[in-house]
Amino acid sequence: MLEIKDLHAVINGKEILKGINLTVRPGEIHALMGQNGAGKSTLSNVLVGNPAYEVTQGSVLFNGKDLLAMKPEERAHEGLFLSFQQPVEIPGVSMVNFMRAALNAKRKYQGLEPMNAGDFLKLMREKRKIVELDSKLANRSVNEGFSGGEKKRNEIFQMAMLEPTLSILDETDSGLDVDALRIVAEGFNKLRTPQTSALVITHYQRLLDYLKPDVVHVLLGGRIVKTGGPELALEIENKGFDWIKAETESLQGI
Amino acid sequence: MEDKNKFVKEVAEKKYEYGFTSDIQTEIIEKGLNEDVVRLISSKKEEPEWLLEFRLKAFRYWQTQEQPEWGHLKMPEIDYQAISYYADPTKGNKKDGSKSLDDIDPELMKTFDKLGIPLEERLALSGTAVDAVLDSVSVKTTFKEKLSERGIIFCSISEAVREYPDLVRQYIGSVVPYRDNYFAALNSAVFSDGSFVYIPKGVRCPMELSTYFRINARNTGQFERTLIVCDDGGYVSYLEGCTAPMRDENQLHAAIVEIVVGANAEVKYSTVQNWYPGDAEGKGGVLNLVTKRGHLRGANSKLSWTQVETGSAITWKYPSCILSGENSQAEFYSVAVTNNYQQADTGTKMIHLGRNTRSTIISKGISAGKSQNSYRGLVRVAPSAEGARNYSSCDSLLLGSTCGAHTFPYMDIHNDSAIVEHEATTSKISEEQLFYCNQRGIPTEEAVGLIVNGYAKDVINKLPMEFAVEAQKLLSVSLEGTVG
């Protein structure tokens, strides 16, 4: 589904990604761990086409198509979704209007007519239950005045509405209390199908306890330096990253 | 990248949809302005002596005045002698005021059809009566008979001068005297046509009344004059729309709107101003220099101005309210959009004279390109205005970093019991907001439209339904190609 090969990217002239190789197959959940500055968020931004980042080398195939050649909105229409680390507020634009524009843009891309208002509102009602978002939030402006936890729930709600095939969760667990984390994680799990995959960026095991990743990667200095099963995340939880750093350095002969 | 350029180019080309010209046989008087021209206009309209006197007084006053320069505007030099002050596209037709559609040049009918303004009643939007003004002359007023059954008068001001001279004489210049300002004096001297509305005591007007203004002829100015009188207990909702062809030179539009509101009466005045804004380099466009004012004469009267301003090279306009009647309420809701080299200096004046009068000002400026957008407002509370209240909120939204937004709020408070509040904010559409929309599948142009409409929502919601839809589209179109 996703095939990243030798991906290099820069922001403000500084190279952050230095050759990422990663393959995600349908139904798989990959966890991406690593210290701050390792390039995790850069990778997610590059994948969704944030114009602030520049790809200097490498390729990304998404369902066989050249992802890097697509505009951000096309990537979304093709089934890519990012749950933002810090969702931005858009004052004055109601969630209803926002989601309607998003959903209908996708339908247009698929050659479908816009969804009628009644069906749309019904769909909103169904989907917001998944993350226990109440109707008041759904009628408010996009993320405006939402608490940190509400913003993250709102991200998963949007994911439920747009039904992506590959979701990137960029520190969706940050700033969540135990209950909010459970709601978000369980909401995410309800949306899983054998065809949908996810790339989960996190610092903590507690989110992975819910999501149960198939593969865990460790990012260091813009490269994936270690890949393992779920047990790797547990090991990091106990021992931190330093041992991986040491291991990598000895392998590289530094 | 190439796709994007193509898109932007397409948008730039289609941007102003109403820029066509019509080939209509039009009688245009010679360029220039002097007393003879004023007399000629008056005689063409077969006006009574008192109105000619009014015009001449205004003209003589105008000659003693200088064009005001206090606006935050770079005004091009206006050569008042290079403009024709009267253009009549109905020349050759009957002039008895009861124009039937058969009398109207088919080319002229086509013009209004193209603008989406049906002059045949059977085709009309349900519930809207239209007065169509092309250049200096009212072409057609629809639903006149139906309205007259309730005693409502809706006709061109020229016709009103002939048919209801006493009403016109009583009210014209009573809210905006010819000495009010330079452009008001000019308009009072040479005004051509416009609409007249009279709502009798206790009558609710059953349909929206609307005037559609269009400038067609070259090198002519449009100087329309609208007078709305809503007697005690009456109600009317009035809409105004306007467009002009794309021309390289500036076109002058100096209008006056006067509104008189009786006790317990209510008037809603909505404008969607879409005059030609000039091209992307700032060439051409309408100079929109307008004086609009309402007088809330009676107790418990209400007046609201709602305006969506997307057009004109220069907008100089301050729809205002004089709140004389006790407990009278005035509202001003405005969205002003400027793009490319457009300049807007617009706002309102709320003059509180009566006890317990209340006013609300909601202004939203949206600037893009290299445009300049200013809010200018005055809240005056007279010593007599015990318990007056005003709330003002002026927001500016900037798209890009080459435009300017300015706020000039003036307050002049002479009663200690008054409560006056003012809030102002300036914000920008951020890259993060646009990217967030993109990531959800919403293309940038659409995202800008969504954000701008969200920002202007409080004002758009005040417009009548059909106008609101029109205004939403207009906002998006005016700003296409400004971001990204």
PDB file of C-alpha atoms in Angstrom, chain B residues 8 51 60 73 79 89 125 177 180 188 191 222 258-259 263 277 279 282 288 336 348 382 397 422-423 427 442:
ATOM      1  CA  VAL B   8      -5.261  31.169 -11.765  1.00  0.00           C
ATOM      2  CA  LEU B  51     -36.796  70.853  -8.128  1.00  0.00           C
ATOM      3  CA  ARG B  60     -23.829  76.606  -6.841  1.00  0.00           C
ATOM      4  CA  LEU B  73      -7.571  56.712  -0.384  1.00  0.00           C
ATOM      5  CA  ASP B  79     -12.155  65.803 -14.398  1.00  0.00           C
ATOM      6  CA  PRO B  89     -30.937  54.281 -23.148  1.00  0.00           C
ATOM      7  CA  LEU B 125     -38.105  35.570  -8.568  1.00  0.00           C
ATOM      8  CA  PRO B 177     -29.104  67.976   2.615  1.00  0.00           C
ATOM      9  CA  ASP B 180     -23.893  67.608   3.436  1.00  0.00           C
ATOM     10  CA  SER B 188     -28.243  66.897  -5.756  1.00  0.00           C
ATOM     11  CA  PHE B 191     -29.083  63.261 -10.053  1.00  0.00           C
ATOM     12  CA  GLN B 222     -24.216  57.588 -12.639  1.00  0.00           C
ATOM     13  CA  GLU B 258     -32.237  58.738   1.988  1.00  0.00           C
ATOM     14  CA  ILE B 259     -34.438  56.735   4.299  1.00  0.00           C
ATOM     15  CA  ALA B 263     -42.657  55.418  14.681  1.00  0.00           C
ATOM     16  CA  PRO B 277     -13.273  46.897  -9.559  1.00  0.00           C
ATOM     17  CA  ASP B 279      -8.269  45.124 -13.682  1.00  0.00           C
ATOM     18  CA  GLY B 282      -5.537  48.725 -11.038  1.00  0.00           C
ATOM     19  CA  ASN B 288     -18.099  54.669  -5.792  1.00  0.00           C
ATOM     20  CA  ALA B 336     -15.923  44.944   2.471  1.00  0.00           C
ATOM     21  CA  THR B 348     -20.907  54.185   9.331  1.00  0.00           C
ATOM     22  CA  ALA B 382     -25.824  63.828  22.068  1.00  0.00           C
ATOM     23  CA  LEU B 397      -8.760  39.771   7.715  1.00  0.00           C
ATOM     24  CA  HIS B 422     -15.684  49.005  20.690  1.00  0.00           C
ATOM     25  CA  GLU B 423     -13.787  45.871  19.750  1.00  0.00           C
ATOM     26  CA  SER B 427      -6.219  38.307  11.637  1.00  0.00           C
ATOM     27  CA  ILE B 442     -10.365  20.791   0.250  1.00  0.00           C
TER      28      ILE B 442
END
